[in-house]
Short mmCIF file of C-alpha atoms in Angstrom, two decimals:
data_model
loop_
_atom_site.label_atom_id
_atom_site.label_comp_id
_atom_site.label_asym_id
_atom_site.label_seq_id
_atom_site.Cartn_x
_atom_site.Cartn_y
_atom_site.Cartn_z
CA MET Y 27 0.00 0.00 0.00
CA MET Y 28 1.27 3.47 -0.90
CA ASN Y 29 2.08 6.01 1.79
CA ASP Y 30 0.64 9.55 1.97
CA ASP Y 31 3.61 11.14 0.18
CA GLU Y 32 3.29 8.74 -2.76
CA ILE Y 33 -0.44 9.47 -3.03
CA GLN Y 34 0.28 13.21 -3.09
CA LEU Y 35 2.96 12.77 -5.75
CA ILE Y 36 0.40 10.98 -7.96
CA PHE Y 37 -2.14 13.78 -7.49
CA LEU Y 38 0.44 16.44 -8.35
CA LEU Y 39 2.14 14.62 -11.23
CA HIS Y 40 -0.69 13.03 -13.18
CA ASP Y 41 -1.53 16.19 -15.19
CA LEU Y 42 1.99 17.59 -15.56
CA GLY Y 43 2.15 15.79 -18.88
CA ILE Y 44 0.04 18.68 -20.23
CA PHE Y 45 3.11 20.90 -19.78
CA PHE Y 46 5.57 18.25 -21.05
CA LYS Y 47 3.49 17.41 -24.15
CA ARG Y 48 3.33 21.05 -25.29
CA THR Y 49 7.13 21.13 -25.61
CA GLY Y 50 7.01 18.77 -28.61
CA LEU Y 51 9.59 16.54 -26.91
CA PRO Y 52 8.94 12.78 -27.19
CA PRO Y 53 7.74 10.75 -24.19
CA SER Y 54 9.59 7.74 -22.82
CA GLU Y 55 10.02 4.88 -25.28
CA LYS Y 56 8.40 2.67 -22.67
CA PHE Y 57 5.02 4.38 -23.17
CA SER Y 58 5.28 5.89 -26.66
CA LYS Y 59 3.44 3.09 -28.50
CA LEU Y 60 0.33 3.08 -26.30
CA THR Y 61 -2.95 3.88 -28.10
CA GLU Y 62 -5.99 5.95 -27.06
CA ASN Y 63 -7.92 2.73 -26.42
CA GLU Y 64 -5.32 1.79 -23.82
CA ILE Y 65 -4.83 5.14 -22.05
CA GLY Y 66 -8.41 6.38 -22.41
CA LYS Y 67 -10.11 9.30 -24.10
CA ARG Y 68 -8.60 12.70 -23.22
CA GLY Y 69 -5.67 10.83 -21.68
CA ALA Y 70 -2.97 11.57 -24.26
CA HIS Y 71 -1.02 13.71 -21.75
CA SER Y 72 -0.87 10.71 -19.38
CA ILE Y 73 1.94 9.21 -21.48
CA TRP Y 74 4.10 12.27 -20.85
CA SER Y 75 3.09 12.39 -17.15
CA ALA Y 76 4.09 8.75 -16.69
CA SER Y 77 7.35 9.47 -18.53
CA LEU Y 78 8.18 12.15 -15.97
CA ALA Y 79 7.34 9.76 -13.11
CA GLU Y 80 9.67 7.17 -14.65
CA ASP Y 81 12.41 9.78 -15.06
CA LEU Y 82 12.07 10.67 -11.36
CA GLY Y 83 12.60 7.02 -10.42
CA LEU Y 84 9.13 6.58 -8.90
CA SER Y 85 7.64 3.11 -8.42
CA GLN Y 86 5.88 1.13 -11.14
CA ASP Y 87 2.58 1.41 -9.22
CA ILE Y 88 2.82 5.22 -9.30
CA GLN Y 89 3.64 5.15 -13.01
CA ASN Y 90 0.67 2.86 -13.71
CA VAL Y 91 -1.88 4.99 -11.84
CA ILE Y 92 -0.64 8.12 -13.62
CA LEU Y 93 -0.64 6.36 -17.01
CA TYR Y 94 -4.10 4.80 -16.76
CA HIS Y 95 -6.03 7.35 -14.68
CA HIS Y 96 -8.28 7.92 -17.74
CA ASN Y 97 -8.78 4.18 -18.30
CA ARG Y 98 -8.95 2.15 -15.09
CA ASP Y 99 -9.44 -1.21 -16.84
CA PHE Y 100 -5.69 -1.86 -16.51
CA LEU Y 101 -5.69 -1.14 -12.76
CA GLU Y 102 -6.93 -3.06 -9.75
CA GLY Y 103 -7.20 -2.79 -5.97
CA GLU Y 104 -5.75 0.31 -4.36
CA ASN Y 105 -4.40 1.60 -7.67
CA GLU Y 106 -7.87 1.49 -9.24
CA ARG Y 107 -9.35 3.29 -6.24
CA ILE Y 108 -6.80 6.14 -6.48
CA ALA Y 109 -7.44 6.51 -10.22
CA SER Y 110 -11.21 6.56 -9.55
CA ILE Y 111 -10.73 9.40 -7.07
CA ILE Y 112 -8.73 11.35 -9.65
CA GLY Y 113 -11.58 10.81 -12.12
CA GLN Y 114 -14.16 12.08 -9.65
CA ALA Y 115 -12.03 15.16 -8.89
CA ALA Y 116 -11.87 15.88 -12.62
CA GLU Y 117 -15.68 16.11 -12.75
CA PHE Y 118 -15.37 19.50 -11.07
CA PHE Y 119 -13.84 20.85 -14.29
CA LEU Y 120 -15.32 21.19 -17.75
CA GLY Y 121 -14.30 18.46 -20.17
CA GLU Y 122 -12.39 20.56 -22.67
CA ASP Y 123 -9.87 19.49 -25.31
CA GLU Y 124 -6.16 19.85 -24.68
CA LEU Y 125 -4.59 23.11 -25.79
CA GLY Y 126 -1.41 23.48 -27.80
CA PRO Y 127 1.67 25.50 -26.74
CA VAL Y 128 -0.25 28.77 -26.26
CA ASN Y 129 -0.17 31.62 -23.73
CA LEU Y 130 -2.42 32.11 -20.69
CA LEU Y 131 -5.16 34.69 -21.24
CA SER Y 132 -5.06 37.53 -18.70
CA MET Y 133 -8.17 37.58 -16.51
CA PHE Y 134 -8.47 41.34 -17.09
CA SER Y 135 -9.22 40.63 -20.75
CA GLU Y 136 -12.59 39.28 -19.60
CA VAL Y 137 -13.50 42.29 -17.43
CA LYS Y 138 -16.19 44.54 -18.93
CA LEU Y 139 -16.90 47.89 -17.28
CA LYS Y 140 -19.80 48.29 -19.69
CA GLU Y 141 -21.75 45.54 -21.43
CA GLU Y 142 -21.16 46.95 -24.89
CA THR Y 143 -17.38 47.28 -24.47
CA ARG Y 144 -14.99 44.66 -25.83
CA PRO Y 145 -11.67 44.75 -23.98
CA ASP Y 146 -8.50 43.88 -25.86
CA LYS Y 147 -7.11 40.40 -25.33
CA TYR Y 148 -3.86 40.34 -23.39
CA TYR Y 149 -1.78 37.23 -22.74
CA LEU Y 150 0.83 36.37 -20.13
CA PRO Y 151 4.32 35.53 -21.43
CA ILE Y 152 5.46 31.93 -21.04
CA GLN Y 153 7.80 32.31 -18.08
CA LYS Y 154 8.55 31.12 -14.57
CA LEU Y 155 7.51 32.96 -11.43
CA ASP Y 156 10.24 35.31 -10.21
CA LEU Y 157 10.85 38.98 -9.40
CA ALA Y 158 11.57 39.82 -13.04
CA CYS Y 159 8.25 38.68 -14.54
CA GLU Y 160 7.40 40.21 -17.91
CA LYS Y 161 4.20 42.19 -18.45
CA PRO Y 162 1.19 40.85 -20.40
CA ILE Y 163 1.44 41.07 -24.18
CA LYS Y 164 -1.31 41.95 -26.64
CA ASP Y 165 -0.39 39.50 -29.39
CA GLY Y 166 -0.22 36.19 -27.58
CA ASP Y 167 -2.60 34.01 -29.56
CA VAL Y 168 0.24 32.16 -31.29
CA SER Y 169 2.00 28.86 -30.83
CA ASN Y 170 5.24 29.14 -28.85
CA ARG Y 171 6.74 25.68 -28.56
CA GLU Y 172 10.31 26.90 -28.11
CA ALA Y 173 9.36 28.95 -25.02
CA TYR Y 174 7.62 25.90 -23.56
CA ARG Y 175 10.67 23.76 -24.26
CA LYS Y 176 13.02 26.23 -22.55
CA LEU Y 177 10.74 26.47 -19.51
CA TRP Y 178 10.44 22.67 -19.31
CA GLU Y 179 14.21 22.23 -19.42
CA ASP Y 180 14.60 24.70 -16.53
CA PHE Y 181 11.93 22.78 -14.59
CA ARG Y 182 13.64 19.44 -15.23
CA SER Y 183 17.02 20.88 -14.23
CA GLU Y 184 15.67 21.78 -10.79
CA LEU Y 185 14.04 18.35 -10.46
CA ARG Y 186 17.34 16.65 -11.32
CA ILE Y 187 19.10 18.56 -8.55
CA ILE Y 188 16.62 17.12 -6.05
CA GLY Y 189 16.68 13.66 -7.62
CA LYS Y 190 14.88 10.72 -6.03
CA ASP Y 191 14.45 12.63 -2.77
CA ILE Y 192 11.56 14.62 -4.28
CA ASN Y 193 8.70 15.18 -1.84
CA PRO Y 194 5.19 16.61 -2.36
CA GLU Y 195 5.97 19.96 -0.70
CA THR Y 196 8.99 20.65 -2.93
CA LEU Y 197 7.21 19.43 -6.06
CA TYR Y 198 4.23 21.67 -5.28
CA GLN Y 199 6.44 24.76 -5.04
CA LEU Y 200 8.21 23.88 -8.30
CA ILE Y 201 4.87 23.38 -10.06
CA LYS Y 202 3.78 26.78 -8.80
CA LYS Y 203 7.00 28.37 -10.03
CA TYR Y 204 6.87 26.87 -13.53
CA THR Y 205 3.15 26.52 -14.39
CA ILE Y 206 1.47 29.57 -12.88
CA PHE Y 207 1.75 31.40 -16.23
CA LEU Y 208 0.65 28.45 -18.39
CA PRO Y 209 -2.97 27.69 -19.37
CA SER Y 210 -4.68 24.44 -18.36
CA PHE Y 211 -7.50 22.99 -20.47
CA SER Y 212 -9.12 26.40 -20.22
CA ARG Y 213 -7.34 29.40 -21.74
CA ASP Y 214 -7.97 31.67 -18.73
CA ILE Y 215 -7.20 29.21 -15.88
CA SER Y 216 -3.56 28.54 -15.09
CA LEU Y 217 -2.21 25.00 -15.08
CA PHE Y 218 -0.99 25.59 -11.52
CA ASP Y 219 -4.47 26.49 -10.25
CA TYR Y 220 -5.96 23.53 -12.11
CA ILE Y 221 -3.46 21.09 -10.55
CA LYS Y 222 -3.77 22.70 -7.10
CA VAL Y 223 -7.58 22.58 -6.91
CA LYS Y 224 -7.81 19.10 -8.43
CA THR Y 225 -5.21 17.82 -5.95
CA ALA Y 226 -7.09 19.43 -3.05
CA ILE Y 227 -10.35 17.75 -4.08
CA ALA Y 228 -8.66 14.38 -4.63
CA THR Y 229 -6.90 14.62 -1.25
CA CYS Y 230 -10.26 15.13 0.48
CA LEU Y 231 -11.93 12.26 -1.38
CA TYR Y 232 -9.04 9.92 -0.60
CA GLY Y 233 -9.02 10.94 3.07
CA TYR Y 234 -12.77 10.43 3.32
CA THR Y 235 -12.71 6.96 1.76
CA GLN Y 236 -9.80 5.96 3.99
CA ASP Y 237 -11.59 7.12 7.13
CA GLN Y 238 -14.91 5.52 6.20
CA LYS Y 239 -13.24 2.38 4.77
CA LEU Y 240 -15.02 2.81 1.42
CA ASP Y 241 -13.97 1.48 -1.97
CA SER Y 242 -15.40 4.57 -3.66
CA SER Y 243 -16.73 8.00 -2.67
CA ARG Y 244 -19.15 8.29 -5.59
CA SER Y 245 -22.19 7.38 -3.48
CA VAL Y 246 -21.29 9.92 -0.77
CA GLU Y 247 -23.32 13.14 -0.95
CA LYS Y 248 -21.10 15.56 0.96
CA PRO Y 249 -17.54 14.35 1.66
CA PHE Y 250 -16.03 17.86 1.93
CA LEU Y 251 -15.80 20.37 4.76
CA LEU Y 252 -15.35 24.00 3.67
CA ILE Y 253 -13.48 26.05 6.28
CA SER Y 254 -13.64 29.82 5.94
CA GLY Y 255 -11.71 31.99 8.37
CA GLY Y 256 -10.33 35.44 8.93
CA ILE Y 257 -9.27 38.09 11.40
CA SER Y 258 -11.99 40.53 12.47
CA GLY Y 259 -11.20 44.04 13.75
CA ILE Y 260 -8.34 44.74 11.32
CA GLN Y 261 -9.11 48.38 10.49
CA ARG Y 262 -9.54 49.41 14.11
CA PHE Y 263 -6.42 47.51 15.14
CA ILE Y 264 -4.20 49.12 12.50
CA TYR Y 265 -5.37 52.71 12.75
CA ARG Y 266 -6.62 53.18 16.31
CA VAL Y 267 -4.56 55.70 18.33
CA SER Y 268 -5.42 56.52 21.94
CA SER Y 269 -3.42 59.76 22.30
CA PRO Y 270 -2.46 61.07 18.82
CA ALA Y 271 0.11 63.63 19.98
CA GLU Y 272 2.08 61.15 22.08
CA ALA Y 273 1.81 58.37 19.47
CA GLN Y 274 3.55 60.27 16.65
CA PRO Y 275 7.10 58.82 17.08
CA GLY Y 276 7.45 55.78 14.79
CA MET Y 277 3.86 56.02 13.52
CA ALA Y 278 4.58 54.97 9.90
CA ARG Y 279 6.77 52.05 10.95
CA ARG Y 280 4.18 50.96 13.49
CA LEU Y 281 1.40 50.94 10.87
CA ARG Y 282 3.55 48.82 8.53
CA GLY Y 283 4.45 46.53 11.42
CA ARG Y 284 0.82 46.05 12.44
CA SER Y 285 -0.19 45.22 8.87
CA PHE Y 286 2.68 42.74 8.55
CA TYR Y 287 1.84 41.21 11.93
CA LEU Y 288 -1.76 40.59 10.83
CA ASN Y 289 -0.52 38.84 7.68
CA LEU Y 290 1.72 36.61 9.80
CA LEU Y 291 -1.14 35.90 12.21
CA ASN Y 292 -3.52 34.96 9.38
CA ASP Y 293 -0.89 32.74 7.71
CA SER Y 294 0.00 31.09 11.02
CA VAL Y 295 -3.61 30.17 11.83
CA ALA Y 296 -4.18 28.71 8.35
CA THR Y 297 -0.91 26.74 8.55
CA LEU Y 298 -1.79 25.46 12.04
CA ILE Y 299 -5.15 24.16 10.77
CA LEU Y 300 -3.47 22.36 7.86
CA LYS Y 301 -0.94 20.79 10.23
CA LYS Y 302 -3.53 19.63 12.75
CA LEU Y 303 -5.74 18.16 10.01
CA ASN Y 304 -2.74 16.58 8.23
CA LEU Y 305 -3.53 18.38 4.97
CA PRO Y 306 -1.06 19.55 2.29
CA GLU Y 307 -0.69 23.17 1.20
CA THR Y 308 -2.83 22.50 -1.88
CA ASN Y 309 -5.89 22.43 0.39
CA LEU Y 310 -5.33 26.04 1.40
CA LEU Y 311 -7.22 27.54 -1.54
CA TRP Y 312 -6.36 31.11 -0.60
CA CYS Y 313 -4.78 33.03 2.22
CA GLY Y 314 -4.41 36.81 2.26
CA GLY Y 315 -6.06 40.09 3.09
CA GLY Y 316 -6.87 38.87 6.60
CA SER Y 317 -8.81 35.78 5.45
CA PHE Y 318 -8.22 32.18 4.36
CA PHE Y 319 -10.15 29.26 2.87
CA ILE Y 320 -9.42 25.56 3.39
CA ILE Y 321 -11.09 22.49 1.92
CA ALA Y 322 -10.91 19.36 4.11
CA PRO Y 323 -12.51 15.91 4.23
CA ASP Y 324 -15.67 15.90 6.36
CA ILE Y 325 -14.57 13.17 8.75
CA LYS Y 326 -14.89 12.72 12.49
CA GLY Y 327 -12.86 15.14 14.58
CA VAL Y 328 -12.14 17.75 11.89
CA SER Y 329 -14.76 20.29 13.01
CA ASP Y 330 -13.80 19.75 16.66
CA GLU Y 331 -10.13 20.39 15.89
CA VAL Y 332 -10.98 23.62 14.04
CA ASN Y 333 -13.13 24.77 16.98
CA LYS Y 334 -10.29 24.04 19.43
CA ILE Y 335 -7.90 26.16 17.35
CA ARG Y 336 -10.40 29.01 17.17
CA GLU Y 337 -10.93 28.94 20.94
CA LYS Y 338 -7.21 28.79 21.69
CA VAL Y 339 -6.29 31.63 19.30
CA ASN Y 340 -9.13 33.82 20.56
CA GLU Y 341 -7.98 33.24 24.12
CA PHE Y 342 -4.57 34.58 23.08
CA LEU Y 343 -6.15 37.56 21.28
CA MET Y 344 -8.24 38.42 24.35
CA LYS Y 345 -5.30 38.34 26.72
CA ASP Y 346 -2.71 40.04 24.52
CA PHE Y 347 -4.85 42.49 22.53
CA ASN Y 348 -7.71 43.16 24.93
CA ALA Y 349 -10.24 41.46 22.58
CA GLU Y 350 -9.52 44.03 19.87
CA LEU Y 351 -8.88 41.23 17.33
CA PHE Y 352 -11.11 38.20 16.83
CA LEU Y 353 -10.52 34.97 14.88
CA ASN Y 354 -13.70 34.25 12.94
CA ILE Y 355 -13.97 30.69 11.57
CA THR Y 356 -16.97 28.80 10.25
CA CYS Y 357 -17.42 25.42 8.55
CA GLU Y 358 -19.95 23.86 6.19
CA ASN Y 359 -20.09 20.42 4.60
CA ALA Y 360 -20.38 20.17 0.83
CA GLY Y 361 -20.44 17.84 -2.16
CA ILE Y 362 -19.17 18.10 -5.73
CA ASN Y 363 -22.34 19.98 -6.76
CA GLU Y 364 -21.73 22.62 -4.09
CA LEU Y 365 -18.15 23.02 -5.31
CA LYS Y 366 -19.40 23.53 -8.86
CA GLU Y 367 -21.62 26.34 -7.56
CA PHE Y 368 -18.91 27.69 -5.31
CA SER Y 369 -20.24 31.26 -5.13
CA LYS Y 370 -23.42 30.00 -3.43
CA ALA Y 371 -21.46 27.89 -0.94
CA ASN Y 372 -19.16 30.81 -0.19
CA GLU Y 373 -22.14 33.14 0.28
CA SER Y 374 -23.56 30.76 2.88
CA LEU Y 375 -20.23 30.75 4.74
CA ILE Y 376 -20.08 34.56 4.66
CA LYS Y 377 -23.55 34.76 6.24
CA LYS Y 378 -22.39 32.46 9.04
CA MET Y 379 -19.27 34.57 9.58
CA ASN Y 380 -21.36 37.75 9.79
CA ILE Y 381 -23.44 36.10 12.53
CA ASN Y 382 -20.23 35.13 14.35
CA LYS Y 383 -19.08 38.77 14.29
CA LYS Y 384 -22.11 39.64 16.42
CA GLN Y 385 -21.26 36.86 18.88
CA LYS Y 386 -17.53 37.41 19.36
CA PHE Y 387 -15.67 35.32 21.96
CA LEU Y 388 -18.75 33.24 22.74
CA GLU Y 389 -16.54 30.31 23.77
CA ASN Y 390 -14.24 32.57 25.82
CA LEU Y 391 -16.75 34.49 27.96
CA ASN Y 392 -15.25 33.06 31.16
CA LEU Y 393 -12.12 35.10 30.45
CA LEU Y 394 -14.07 38.35 30.23
CA PHE Y 395 -15.70 38.21 33.62
CA TYR Y 396 -13.05 37.97 36.31
CA PRO Y 397 -11.68 40.55 38.76
CA ASN Y 398 -8.56 42.31 37.52
CA GLU Y 399 -6.32 42.62 40.55
CA GLU Y 400 -3.40 44.02 38.57
CA LYS Y 401 -2.83 47.71 39.25
CA VAL Y 402 -2.52 49.72 36.05
CA PHE Y 403 -0.31 52.77 36.51
CA ASN Y 404 0.03 53.76 32.87
CA THR Y 405 -1.59 53.03 29.50
CA CYS Y 406 -0.07 52.98 26.05
CA PRO Y 407 -0.77 56.19 24.06
CA VAL Y 408 -1.25 54.09 20.91
CA CYS Y 409 -3.48 51.17 21.90
CA ALA Y 410 -4.45 52.08 25.51
CA ASN Y 411 -3.24 48.73 26.83
CA PRO Y 412 -1.39 48.62 30.18
CA MET Y 413 2.34 49.35 30.21
CA GLY Y 414 5.11 50.08 32.69
CA GLU Y 415 5.46 53.50 34.28
CA GLU Y 416 8.81 54.17 32.61
CA ASP Y 417 7.78 52.93 29.14
CA SER Y 418 6.84 55.16 26.21
CA PHE Y 419 4.81 52.43 24.49
CA CYS Y 420 3.56 48.96 25.40
CA GLU Y 421 5.41 45.76 24.49
CA HIS Y 422 3.24 44.98 21.44
CA CYS Y 423 3.46 48.48 19.94
CA ASN Y 424 7.26 48.38 20.30
CA LYS Y 425 7.32 45.00 18.50
CA HIS Y 426 5.12 46.32 15.69
CA THR Y 427 7.42 49.34 15.28
CA LYS Y 428 10.42 47.01 14.91
CA LEU Y 429 8.53 44.83 12.42
CA GLY Y 430 7.76 47.85 10.27
CA GLY Y 431 11.30 49.22 10.47
#
């Protein structure tokens, strides 16, 4: 039986043949003579995906699942079950034909400020993610096999450096670096986002079937748990000043520091949830702007673990920030149909979060009502929290000033 890392490698690798195939380079001789009847309809890229798995020195079982995930007749047992999960995850996406070596369409090309306007089509250059990224180009609706080949060779060079010690976390970051500017089956969805979301869905389905000891998840109505979270009270926290005249020294640095601190706090909570639920980074669908979204399998103990984290973090926020910040998290179970109509599912989660905002610290009320025997001699001119008599600012405001320095 495969371990968790091997399962994740399959989920991440099985569609990378889309990238490889667009280079025009031949697949491994081992798989080159296979026909569509053998690999399945829409499975042409599987030959190139399996070739990459072979090149990385991965096991024959991994190669087989990747090769036949569009035609499970050649698989059995655990291998067939993994391929079935990949097939179910693919149902979330439209069944479109494979694209050639073309550029990714910029999302702004689809934005219409007025119904009658027709924005120009702009395309993202075929490039890796780095600080020197090129700007979108207007004429990008052309085949560019050489650019794909150069990008693929750079990708393979980094993989060769790692060798057989490749792990899902490293592979995920490399996929992000080299496929975020490439189209998937859809011209306006990046190959990275396609692989990320499909892997997240497959991870949940596999985790659910493992927990419930099922051969398949197709009969299960709602195997997913959508976790939406964020920090409440951001604007007040960043800009509130108790005594403006006394708070002037280091004001700009403190504002930058507070903003950076909130980003770290939001990232830390999301990462903690992933760690406690034993989920890979792919299942963190987004994280930024004071909010995050995680998709998890809806199995026993997941909701309880999320609630424990929320209670523990809010206890910290009450004690250290005088309840000025609040961690707002809500969960809702879902099926494939809910994922297909994601805006409706997200709207339901937002409504729940708005209710939570009116019931802040409900699980931590015991911390609010206790006698404060500590004598407060001085308060911080920035946040009004207690501080020492000789201090100019409290401990937290000094830390935020250093962070923003």
